[in-house]
mmCIF file of C-alpha atoms and ligand atoms in Angstrom:
data_model
loop_
_atom_site.group_PDB
_atom_site.id
_atom_site.type_symbol
_atom_site.label_atom_id
_atom_site.label_comp_id
_atom_site.label_asym_id
_atom_site.label_seq_id
_atom_site.Cartn_x
_atom_site.Cartn_y
_atom_site.Cartn_z
ATOM 1 C CA MET A 23 73.879 -79.407 -136.510
ATOM 2 C CA LYS A 24 74.456 -76.203 -134.599
ATOM 3 C CA ASP A 25 71.496 -74.707 -136.414
ATOM 4 C CA LYS A 26 69.376 -77.672 -135.514
ATOM 5 C CA ILE A 27 70.219 -77.227 -131.845
ATOM 6 C CA GLU A 28 69.426 -73.498 -131.888
ATOM 7 C CA LYS A 29 66.210 -74.118 -133.758
ATOM 8 C CA LEU A 30 65.062 -76.694 -131.265
ATOM 9 C CA LYS A 31 65.760 -74.292 -128.435
ATOM 10 C CA ALA A 32 63.771 -71.543 -130.165
ATOM 11 C CA GLN A 33 60.897 -73.959 -130.715
ATOM 12 C CA LEU A 34 60.830 -74.952 -127.082
ATOM 13 C CA LEU A 35 60.950 -71.351 -125.836
ATOM 14 C CA ALA A 36 58.098 -70.400 -128.139
ATOM 15 C CA ALA A 37 56.023 -73.386 -127.058
ATOM 16 C CA LEU A 38 56.677 -72.613 -123.385
ATOM 17 C CA LYS A 39 55.611 -69.049 -123.841
ATOM 18 C CA SER A 40 52.093 -70.036 -124.825
ATOM 19 C CA ALA A 41 51.824 -72.966 -122.392
ATOM 20 C CA LYS A 42 49.004 -72.359 -119.896
ATOM 21 C CA THR A 43 49.118 -75.465 -117.719
ATOM 22 C CA ASP A 44 51.536 -77.727 -115.914
ATOM 23 C CA GLU A 45 50.399 -80.572 -118.096
ATOM 24 C CA ILE A 46 51.390 -78.828 -121.340
ATOM 25 C CA VAL A 47 54.816 -78.010 -119.888
ATOM 26 C CA ARG A 48 55.267 -81.618 -118.794
ATOM 27 C CA ASN A 49 54.444 -82.827 -122.343
ATOM 28 C CA LEU A 50 56.951 -80.390 -123.811
ATOM 29 C CA GLU A 51 59.551 -81.568 -121.333
ATOM 30 C CA VAL A 52 59.062 -85.166 -122.436
ATOM 31 C CA ASP A 53 58.857 -84.247 -126.079
ATOM 32 C CA PHE A 54 62.109 -82.247 -126.100
ATOM 33 C CA MET A 55 64.213 -83.505 -123.237
ATOM 34 C CA GLY A 56 62.890 -87.005 -122.537
ATOM 35 C CA ARG A 57 64.742 -90.212 -123.306
ATOM 36 C CA LYS A 58 63.062 -90.432 -126.685
ATOM 37 C CA GLY A 59 62.833 -86.657 -127.072
ATOM 38 C CA GLN A 60 64.022 -84.533 -129.981
ATOM 39 C CA PHE A 61 66.984 -83.046 -128.148
ATOM 40 C CA THR A 62 68.169 -86.440 -126.960
ATOM 41 C CA ASP A 63 68.014 -87.545 -130.578
ATOM 42 C CA ILE A 64 70.416 -84.786 -131.580
ATOM 43 C CA MET A 65 72.764 -85.593 -128.726
ATOM 44 C CA ARG A 66 72.850 -89.159 -129.925
ATOM 45 C CA GLY A 67 74.002 -87.882 -133.389
ATOM 46 C CA LEU A 68 77.080 -86.272 -131.791
ATOM 47 C CA LYS A 69 79.046 -89.467 -131.790
ATOM 48 C CA ASP A 70 79.087 -89.525 -135.612
ATOM 49 C CA LEU A 71 80.824 -86.146 -135.858
ATOM 50 C CA ALA A 72 84.516 -85.559 -136.446
ATOM 51 C CA ASP A 73 86.554 -85.035 -133.271
ATOM 52 C CA GLU A 74 86.981 -81.276 -133.630
ATOM 53 C CA ALA A 75 83.305 -80.727 -134.445
ATOM 54 C CA LYS A 76 82.305 -83.101 -131.668
ATOM 55 C CA LYS A 77 84.058 -80.803 -129.206
ATOM 56 C CA THR A 78 82.500 -77.497 -130.293
ATOM 57 C CA VAL A 79 79.047 -78.849 -131.042
ATOM 58 C CA GLY A 80 79.103 -80.894 -127.845
ATOM 59 C CA LYS A 81 79.886 -77.824 -125.808
ATOM 60 C CA LEU A 82 77.065 -75.882 -127.424
ATOM 61 C CA ALA A 83 74.693 -78.797 -127.009
ATOM 62 C CA ASN A 84 75.414 -79.016 -123.288
ATOM 63 C CA GLN A 85 75.000 -75.303 -122.819
ATOM 64 C CA VAL A 86 71.707 -75.241 -124.718
ATOM 65 C CA LYS A 87 70.492 -78.306 -122.818
ATOM 66 C CA THR A 88 71.019 -76.458 -119.530
ATOM 67 C CA GLU A 89 69.262 -73.386 -120.888
ATOM 68 C CA MET A 90 66.297 -75.444 -122.063
ATOM 69 C CA GLU A 91 66.021 -77.250 -118.727
ATOM 70 C CA LEU A 92 66.179 -73.946 -116.862
ATOM 71 C CA ALA A 93 63.488 -72.475 -119.100
ATOM 72 C CA ILE A 94 61.216 -75.401 -118.302
ATOM 73 C CA GLN A 95 61.774 -75.067 -114.523
ATOM 74 C CA LYS A 96 61.175 -71.354 -114.738
ATOM 75 C CA LYS A 97 57.853 -71.966 -116.519
ATOM 76 C CA TYR A 98 56.771 -74.427 -113.813
ATOM 77 C CA ALA A 99 57.548 -71.811 -111.166
ATOM 78 C CA GLU A 100 55.654 -69.107 -113.073
ATOM 79 C CA LEU A 101 52.579 -71.288 -113.392
ATOM 80 C CA GLU A 102 52.626 -72.072 -109.666
ATOM 81 C CA VAL A 103 52.775 -68.422 -108.722
ATOM 82 C CA ALA A 104 49.929 -67.658 -111.111
ATOM 83 C CA GLU A 105 47.835 -70.431 -109.612
ATOM 84 C CA LEU A 106 48.421 -69.241 -106.040
ATOM 85 C CA GLY A 107 47.511 -65.730 -107.095
ATOM 86 C CA GLU A 108 44.270 -67.001 -108.547
ATOM 87 C CA ILE A 109 43.398 -68.857 -105.327
ATOM 88 C CA ALA A 110 44.195 -65.761 -103.300
ATOM 89 C CA ASP A 111 41.911 -63.686 -105.518
ATOM 90 C CA LYS A 112 39.075 -66.205 -105.428
ATOM 91 C CA GLU A 113 39.223 -67.042 -101.739
ATOM 92 C CA TRP A 114 39.974 -63.629 -100.380
ATOM 93 C CA ILE A 115 38.157 -62.688 -97.186
ATOM 94 C CA ASP A 116 38.023 -59.408 -95.341
ATOM 95 C CA VAL A 117 38.859 -60.321 -91.763
ATOM 96 C CA THR A 118 37.895 -56.827 -90.590
ATOM 97 C CA VAL A 119 34.202 -57.182 -91.548
ATOM 98 C CA PRO A 120 32.143 -57.314 -88.311
ATOM 99 C CA GLY A 121 30.767 -60.793 -87.571
ATOM 100 C CA LYS A 122 27.140 -61.851 -87.503
ATOM 101 C CA LYS A 123 25.797 -62.529 -84.016
ATOM 102 C CA PRO A 124 24.293 -66.008 -83.763
ATOM 103 C CA LEU A 125 20.726 -66.027 -82.420
ATOM 104 C CA VAL A 126 20.853 -67.246 -78.830
ATOM 105 C CA GLY A 127 17.726 -68.218 -76.905
ATOM 106 C CA HIS A 128 16.976 -67.042 -73.393
ATOM 107 C CA ARG A 129 14.479 -67.478 -70.605
ATOM 108 C CA HIS A 130 10.914 -66.347 -71.213
ATOM 109 C CA LEU A 131 10.005 -63.190 -69.316
ATOM 110 C CA ILE A 132 7.733 -65.134 -66.943
ATOM 111 C CA THR A 133 10.496 -67.595 -66.077
ATOM 112 C CA LYS A 134 12.978 -64.777 -65.610
ATOM 113 C CA PHE A 135 10.542 -62.974 -63.316
ATOM 114 C CA MET A 136 10.029 -66.078 -61.190
ATOM 115 C CA ASP A 137 13.800 -66.523 -60.928
ATOM 116 C CA ASP A 138 14.043 -62.891 -59.776
ATOM 117 C CA LEU A 139 11.439 -63.543 -57.067
ATOM 118 C CA GLU A 140 13.466 -66.489 -55.810
ATOM 119 C CA VAL A 141 16.426 -64.167 -55.376
ATOM 120 C CA ILE A 142 14.374 -61.531 -53.523
ATOM 121 C CA PHE A 143 12.896 -64.091 -51.125
ATOM 122 C CA SER A 144 16.080 -66.054 -50.622
ATOM 123 C CA ARG A 145 17.668 -62.828 -49.329
ATOM 124 C CA MET A 146 14.932 -62.846 -46.654
ATOM 125 C CA GLY A 147 15.822 -66.424 -45.750
ATOM 126 C CA PHE A 148 13.084 -68.209 -47.705
ATOM 127 C CA ALA A 149 13.790 -71.608 -49.262
ATOM 128 C CA VAL A 150 12.173 -72.619 -52.543
ATOM 129 C CA ALA A 151 9.738 -75.542 -52.581
ATOM 130 C CA ALA A 152 7.897 -77.151 -55.475
ATOM 131 C CA GLY A 153 4.866 -79.334 -56.053
ATOM 132 C CA PRO A 154 3.199 -81.024 -59.033
ATOM 133 C CA ASP A 155 0.938 -79.229 -61.522
ATOM 134 C CA ILE A 156 -1.348 -82.276 -61.562
ATOM 135 C CA GLU A 157 -2.406 -82.430 -57.947
ATOM 136 C CA LEU A 158 -4.546 -84.573 -55.700
ATOM 137 C CA GLU A 159 -7.814 -83.138 -54.488
ATOM 138 C CA HIS A 160 -6.463 -84.054 -51.055
ATOM 139 C CA TYR A 161 -3.704 -81.429 -51.273
ATOM 140 C CA ASN A 162 -5.396 -78.867 -53.491
ATOM 141 C CA PHE A 163 -8.548 -78.799 -51.316
ATOM 142 C CA ASN A 164 -9.117 -81.176 -48.399
ATOM 143 C CA GLN A 165 -5.959 -80.531 -46.399
ATOM 144 C CA LEU A 166 -6.422 -76.812 -46.984
ATOM 145 C CA ASN A 167 -9.685 -76.946 -45.082
ATOM 146 C CA ILE A 168 -11.823 -77.066 -48.221
ATOM 147 C CA PRO A 169 -13.878 -80.301 -47.888
ATOM 148 C CA PRO A 170 -15.797 -81.651 -50.941
ATOM 149 C CA ASP A 171 -19.082 -79.871 -50.211
ATOM 150 C CA HIS A 172 -17.424 -76.591 -49.246
ATOM 151 C CA PRO A 173 -18.769 -73.593 -51.189
ATOM 152 C CA ALA A 174 -15.209 -72.269 -51.539
ATOM 153 C CA ARG A 175 -14.620 -74.906 -54.201
ATOM 154 C CA ASP A 176 -16.927 -72.899 -56.448
ATOM 155 C CA MET A 177 -14.570 -69.912 -56.157
ATOM 156 C CA GLN A 178 -12.037 -71.849 -58.170
ATOM 157 C CA ASP A 179 -13.319 -73.192 -61.452
ATOM 158 C CA THR A 180 -11.459 -76.440 -61.318
ATOM 159 C CA PHE A 181 -10.175 -78.632 -64.140
ATOM 160 C CA TRP A 182 -10.773 -82.217 -63.016
ATOM 161 C CA ILE A 183 -8.706 -84.906 -64.692
ATOM 162 C CA LYS A 184 -10.838 -87.394 -66.617
ATOM 163 C CA ASN A 185 -10.454 -91.040 -65.615
ATOM 164 C CA LEU A 186 -8.146 -90.134 -62.726
ATOM 165 C CA LYS A 187 -10.145 -90.047 -59.534
ATOM 166 C CA GLU A 188 -9.673 -87.158 -57.115
ATOM 167 C CA THR A 189 -7.102 -85.473 -59.331
ATOM 168 C CA VAL A 190 -7.065 -81.874 -60.561
ATOM 169 C CA LEU A 191 -4.862 -79.366 -62.299
ATOM 170 C CA ARG A 192 -3.898 -77.395 -59.206
ATOM 171 C CA THR A 193 -6.017 -74.254 -58.908
ATOM 172 C CA GLN A 194 -3.499 -72.572 -56.603
ATOM 173 C CA THR A 195 0.055 -73.044 -55.301
ATOM 174 C CA SER A 196 -1.279 -73.497 -51.741
ATOM 175 C CA PRO A 197 -1.105 -77.346 -51.881
ATOM 176 C CA VAL A 198 2.686 -76.956 -51.797
ATOM 177 C CA GLN A 199 2.249 -75.563 -48.258
ATOM 178 C CA ILE A 200 0.728 -78.881 -47.177
ATOM 179 C CA ARG A 201 3.290 -81.030 -48.973
ATOM 180 C CA TYR A 202 6.123 -79.054 -47.437
ATOM 181 C CA MET A 203 4.702 -79.024 -43.881
ATOM 182 C CA GLU A 204 4.072 -82.776 -44.027
ATOM 183 C CA ALA A 205 7.741 -83.328 -44.775
ATOM 184 C CA HIS A 206 9.297 -80.705 -42.473
ATOM 185 C CA GLU A 207 9.080 -79.483 -38.888
ATOM 186 C CA PRO A 208 8.899 -75.764 -37.972
ATOM 187 C CA PRO A 209 10.490 -73.317 -38.174
ATOM 188 C CA ILE A 210 9.898 -73.133 -41.917
ATOM 189 C CA ARG A 211 10.079 -70.323 -44.404
ATOM 190 C CA ILE A 212 9.350 -71.152 -48.044
ATOM 191 C CA ILE A 213 8.046 -69.780 -51.277
ATOM 192 C CA SER A 214 6.758 -71.804 -54.176
ATOM 193 C CA LEU A 215 6.393 -70.538 -57.713
ATOM 194 C CA GLY A 216 4.665 -72.075 -60.650
ATOM 195 C CA LYS A 217 1.736 -72.667 -62.924
ATOM 196 C CA THR A 218 -1.859 -72.783 -61.722
ATOM 197 C CA PHE A 219 -5.043 -73.543 -63.640
ATOM 198 C CA ARG A 220 -8.644 -72.381 -63.579
ATOM 199 C CA LYS A 221 -11.397 -72.468 -66.109
ATOM 200 C CA ASP A 222 -11.545 -68.737 -66.797
ATOM 201 C CA SER A 223 -10.408 -67.517 -70.147
ATOM 202 C CA ASP A 224 -10.937 -64.001 -71.435
ATOM 203 C CA ALA A 225 -8.867 -60.943 -72.346
ATOM 204 C CA THR A 226 -7.544 -60.611 -68.800
ATOM 205 C CA HIS A 227 -7.600 -64.266 -67.662
ATOM 206 C CA SER A 228 -5.727 -67.216 -69.065
ATOM 207 C CA PRO A 229 -6.725 -70.759 -68.003
ATOM 208 C CA MET A 230 -3.063 -71.227 -67.085
ATOM 209 C CA PHE A 231 -1.512 -68.526 -64.933
ATOM 210 C CA HIS A 232 1.278 -68.185 -62.397
ATOM 211 C CA GLN A 233 1.348 -67.794 -58.658
ATOM 212 C CA CYS A 234 3.861 -67.220 -55.920
ATOM 213 C CA GLU A 235 2.991 -68.867 -52.617
ATOM 214 C CA GLY A 236 4.662 -67.952 -49.337
ATOM 215 C CA LEU A 237 4.585 -69.744 -46.010
ATOM 216 C CA MET A 238 6.298 -69.031 -42.725
ATOM 217 C CA VAL A 239 5.574 -71.106 -39.597
ATOM 218 C CA GLY A 240 7.335 -70.964 -36.261
ATOM 219 C CA GLU A 241 7.048 -69.594 -32.736
ATOM 220 C CA ASN A 242 5.609 -66.099 -32.406
ATOM 221 C CA ILE A 243 5.006 -65.533 -36.099
ATOM 222 C CA SER A 244 2.557 -62.658 -36.420
ATOM 223 C CA MET A 245 0.721 -60.580 -38.963
ATOM 224 C CA ALA A 246 3.372 -57.887 -38.435
ATOM 225 C CA ASN A 247 5.920 -60.321 -39.910
ATOM 226 C CA LEU A 248 3.584 -60.933 -42.845
ATOM 227 C CA LYS A 249 3.214 -57.231 -43.482
ATOM 228 C CA ALA A 250 6.963 -56.616 -43.273
ATOM 229 C CA VAL A 251 7.780 -59.439 -45.687
ATOM 230 C CA LEU A 252 5.127 -58.418 -48.238
ATOM 231 C CA THR A 253 6.034 -54.733 -48.088
ATOM 232 C CA HIS A 254 9.719 -55.425 -48.607
ATOM 233 C CA PHE A 255 8.848 -57.827 -51.387
ATOM 234 C CA MET A 256 6.648 -55.349 -53.274
ATOM 235 C CA GLN A 257 9.297 -52.641 -52.938
ATOM 236 C CA GLN A 258 11.906 -54.988 -54.368
ATOM 237 C CA VAL A 259 9.742 -56.181 -57.244
ATOM 238 C CA PHE A 260 8.860 -52.690 -58.426
ATOM 239 C CA GLU A 261 12.255 -51.288 -57.426
ATOM 240 C CA ASP A 262 10.497 -48.532 -55.513
ATOM 241 C CA PRO A 263 11.167 -48.123 -51.758
ATOM 242 C CA SER A 264 8.166 -45.796 -51.389
ATOM 243 C CA ILE A 265 5.652 -48.600 -52.000
ATOM 244 C CA LYS A 266 3.287 -49.312 -49.124
ATOM 245 C CA THR A 267 0.941 -52.235 -48.547
ATOM 246 C CA ARG A 268 -2.425 -52.491 -46.873
ATOM 247 C CA PHE A 269 -4.610 -55.393 -45.767
ATOM 248 C CA ARG A 270 -8.335 -55.677 -46.287
ATOM 249 C CA ILE A 271 -10.303 -58.345 -44.482
ATOM 250 C CA SER A 272 -11.346 -61.242 -46.721
ATOM 251 C CA TYR A 273 -11.940 -64.964 -46.641
ATOM 252 C CA PHE A 274 -9.916 -68.047 -47.600
ATOM 253 C CA PRO A 275 -10.712 -71.338 -45.816
ATOM 254 C CA PHE A 276 -7.059 -72.066 -44.993
ATOM 255 C CA VAL A 277 -6.290 -68.791 -43.188
ATOM 256 C CA GLU A 278 -7.835 -66.918 -40.289
ATOM 257 C CA PRO A 279 -8.052 -64.020 -40.499
ATOM 258 C CA GLY A 280 -8.006 -63.939 -44.290
ATOM 259 C CA LEU A 281 -6.780 -60.837 -46.096
ATOM 260 C CA GLU A 282 -6.581 -59.227 -49.490
ATOM 261 C CA VAL A 283 -3.247 -57.531 -49.986
ATOM 262 C CA ASP A 284 -3.038 -54.223 -51.836
ATOM 263 C CA CYS A 285 0.050 -52.178 -52.648
ATOM 264 C CA THR A 286 0.271 -48.548 -53.655
ATOM 265 C CA CYS A 287 0.045 -48.193 -57.417
ATOM 266 C CA PRO A 288 3.568 -48.250 -58.880
ATOM 267 C CA ILE A 289 2.452 -46.067 -61.797
ATOM 268 C CA CYS A 290 0.904 -43.102 -59.935
ATOM 269 C CA HIS A 291 2.670 -43.846 -56.606
ATOM 270 C CA GLY A 292 -0.606 -43.973 -54.731
ATOM 271 C CA GLU A 293 -1.760 -40.567 -55.985
ATOM 272 C CA GLY A 294 -4.505 -41.848 -58.282
ATOM 273 C CA LYS A 295 -3.206 -39.523 -60.991
ATOM 274 C CA THR A 296 0.003 -38.420 -62.636
ATOM 275 C CA GLU A 297 0.287 -34.697 -63.425
ATOM 276 C CA ASN A 298 -3.497 -34.406 -63.232
ATOM 277 C CA VAL A 299 -4.062 -37.296 -65.635
ATOM 278 C CA PRO A 300 -6.245 -39.905 -63.896
ATOM 279 C CA CYS A 301 -4.377 -43.203 -63.387
ATOM 280 C CA ARG A 302 -5.978 -45.898 -65.482
ATOM 281 C CA LEU A 303 -4.124 -48.794 -63.880
ATOM 282 C CA CYS A 304 -5.513 -48.332 -60.349
ATOM 283 C CA LYS A 305 -8.686 -46.575 -61.571
ATOM 284 C CA GLN A 306 -7.661 -43.533 -59.520
ATOM 285 C CA THR A 307 -7.773 -45.422 -56.232
ATOM 286 C CA GLY A 308 -4.001 -45.316 -55.751
ATOM 287 C CA TRP A 309 -4.075 -49.026 -54.773
ATOM 288 C CA LEU A 310 -3.670 -52.315 -56.587
ATOM 289 C CA GLU A 311 -4.783 -55.706 -55.395
ATOM 290 C CA VAL A 312 -1.858 -58.122 -55.563
ATOM 291 C CA GLY A 313 -2.960 -61.249 -53.724
ATOM 292 C CA GLY A 314 -4.438 -63.053 -50.781
ATOM 293 C CA ALA A 315 -2.888 -63.786 -47.409
ATOM 294 C CA GLY A 316 -3.607 -64.527 -43.780
ATOM 295 C CA MET A 317 -2.569 -66.395 -40.661
ATOM 296 C CA VAL A 318 -2.488 -70.148 -41.306
ATOM 297 C CA HIS A 319 -5.717 -71.675 -40.024
ATOM 298 C CA PRO A 320 -5.149 -73.870 -36.913
ATOM 299 C CA LYS A 321 -7.066 -76.642 -38.679
ATOM 300 C CA VAL A 322 -4.473 -76.672 -41.456
ATOM 301 C CA LEU A 323 -1.636 -76.847 -38.928
ATOM 302 C CA GLU A 324 -3.469 -79.707 -37.209
ATOM 303 C CA ASN A 325 -3.901 -81.510 -40.530
ATOM 304 C CA VAL A 326 -0.133 -81.748 -40.894
ATOM 305 C CA GLY A 327 0.395 -82.646 -37.222
ATOM 306 C CA TYR A 328 1.840 -79.361 -35.982
ATOM 307 C CA ASP A 329 1.380 -78.275 -32.356
ATOM 308 C CA THR A 330 -1.036 -75.350 -32.644
ATOM 309 C CA GLU A 331 -0.298 -74.210 -29.097
ATOM 310 C CA LYS A 332 3.336 -73.705 -29.976
ATOM 311 C CA TYR A 333 3.307 -72.633 -33.603
ATOM 312 C CA THR A 334 1.637 -69.989 -35.691
ATOM 313 C CA GLY A 335 2.292 -68.939 -39.246
ATOM 314 C CA PHE A 336 1.335 -66.773 -42.145
ATOM 315 C CA ALA A 337 0.714 -67.621 -45.779
ATOM 316 C CA PHE A 338 0.238 -65.570 -48.908
ATOM 317 C CA GLY A 339 -0.512 -66.234 -52.540
ATOM 318 C CA MET A 340 -0.028 -63.780 -55.363
ATOM 319 C CA GLY A 341 -0.839 -63.812 -59.051
ATOM 320 C CA LEU A 342 2.276 -63.068 -61.070
ATOM 321 C CA ASP A 343 1.063 -62.451 -64.606
ATOM 322 C CA ARG A 344 -0.522 -59.080 -63.896
ATOM 323 C CA MET A 345 2.428 -58.060 -61.743
ATOM 324 C CA ILE A 346 4.772 -58.722 -64.665
ATOM 325 C CA MET A 347 2.503 -56.792 -67.032
ATOM 326 C CA ILE A 348 2.561 -53.786 -64.713
ATOM 327 C CA LYS A 349 6.307 -53.902 -64.144
ATOM 328 C CA TYR A 350 7.202 -54.258 -67.820
ATOM 329 C CA ARG A 351 4.313 -52.121 -69.166
ATOM 330 C CA ILE A 352 2.744 -54.964 -71.146
ATOM 331 C CA ASN A 353 -0.768 -54.142 -72.308
ATOM 332 C CA HIS A 354 -2.161 -57.520 -73.273
ATOM 333 C CA LEU A 355 -2.036 -60.818 -71.425
ATOM 334 C CA ARG A 356 -1.938 -62.692 -74.729
ATOM 335 C CA MET A 357 1.562 -61.309 -75.423
ATOM 336 C CA PHE A 358 2.899 -63.902 -72.977
ATOM 337 C CA PHE A 359 1.532 -66.812 -74.951
ATOM 338 C CA GLU A 360 1.752 -65.806 -78.599
ATOM 339 C CA ASN A 361 5.461 -66.624 -78.858
ATOM 340 C CA ASP A 362 6.038 -63.627 -81.091
ATOM 341 C CA LEU A 363 9.823 -63.263 -81.170
ATOM 342 C CA ARG A 364 9.526 -59.500 -81.554
ATOM 343 C CA PHE A 365 7.971 -59.488 -78.083
ATOM 344 C CA ILE A 366 10.043 -62.241 -76.481
ATOM 345 C CA GLN A 367 13.368 -60.813 -77.602
ATOM 346 C CA GLN A 368 12.716 -57.544 -75.769
ATOM 347 C CA PHE A 369 13.210 -59.151 -72.375
HETATM 348 N N1 LIG B 413 -4.498 -69.651 -52.743
HETATM 349 C C1 LIG B 413 -5.229 -68.406 -52.726
HETATM 350 C C2 LIG B 413 -5.782 -68.148 -54.127
HETATM 351 O O1 LIG B 413 -5.254 -68.701 -55.078
HETATM 352 C C3 LIG B 413 -4.359 -67.262 -52.300
HETATM 353 C C4 LIG B 413 -3.940 -67.364 -50.869
HETATM 354 C C5 LIG B 413 -2.764 -68.027 -50.541
HETATM 355 C C6 LIG B 413 -4.684 -66.774 -49.880
HETATM 356 C C7 LIG B 413 -2.351 -68.103 -49.223
HETATM 357 C C8 LIG B 413 -4.276 -66.843 -48.548
HETATM 358 C C9 LIG B 413 -3.129 -67.502 -48.243
HETATM 359 O O2 LIG B 413 -6.694 -67.394 -54.303
#
């Protein structure tokens, strides 16, 4: 019987040694130690032994039983450690590897530029006003002293909206002047930024472009104020305090006198050349045209019910697309509209 017990133990130990899974160990446990297991069978045989033998064999049986149970527990523990090790190997990550930056969108250069202009003008006390892109002829033309038969309408190749009478895509930001003056009393100081539309379309003109309108109306507003504001503005935009501006006489129906505004070329600093290389941007003139301006025509002030004896004002309108191209050294207008991420991500 003693032999039987030892043999059973040896069998179990051998079987455990080659067991690879929890399930196999559990089967062995049942097979050897369970209620109907082989070892339990032997234990049951003890009662048939003689008293003396019962004592010695019983002692051995108990001792071996403990050993076998311990061996099983030890195997369970071993398998668990092995399994954890395997998980650790499989799911190992290097927490010191640098992360990948997620792609984050940002404002388009044109939008960013317009936001920058708002900051520059707000520091000079200008509020920001807005008007609709789809505008009434009344605001885009009539109120600005451009009646239906006025030849100045031909200056602006207008998109008329089909089936909507007297409605256009605004050809300029100037209608915002009218909308704002109708709703406010002087003194006023505003800019308005946004999209404008005209029928030209070639390498240097897009049918949709951007303008910045300015308007200041109050008592004793003069052309000197206009010049000071525009000069400071151009210096801020090009981050160059040496920039100068000049006015040339021109014509816009809603201002009198009307002016073209030039600033010294930010590339050659008004020299017309850089280190003897002729400046291509300003065609060696040293000046760039940046927009139109003038003193608000009394008729326009009358149209919105302002007292023209008391109030005067100036207005200006500038194209932004070319200004952005010059500032950021962009060679082709189409870059703005192609949505090429390699371009967009640079700004
Ligand atoms: N609205 C004019 C244009 O688009 C520019 C301008 C604005 C001129 C204000 C004078 C005063 O050409």
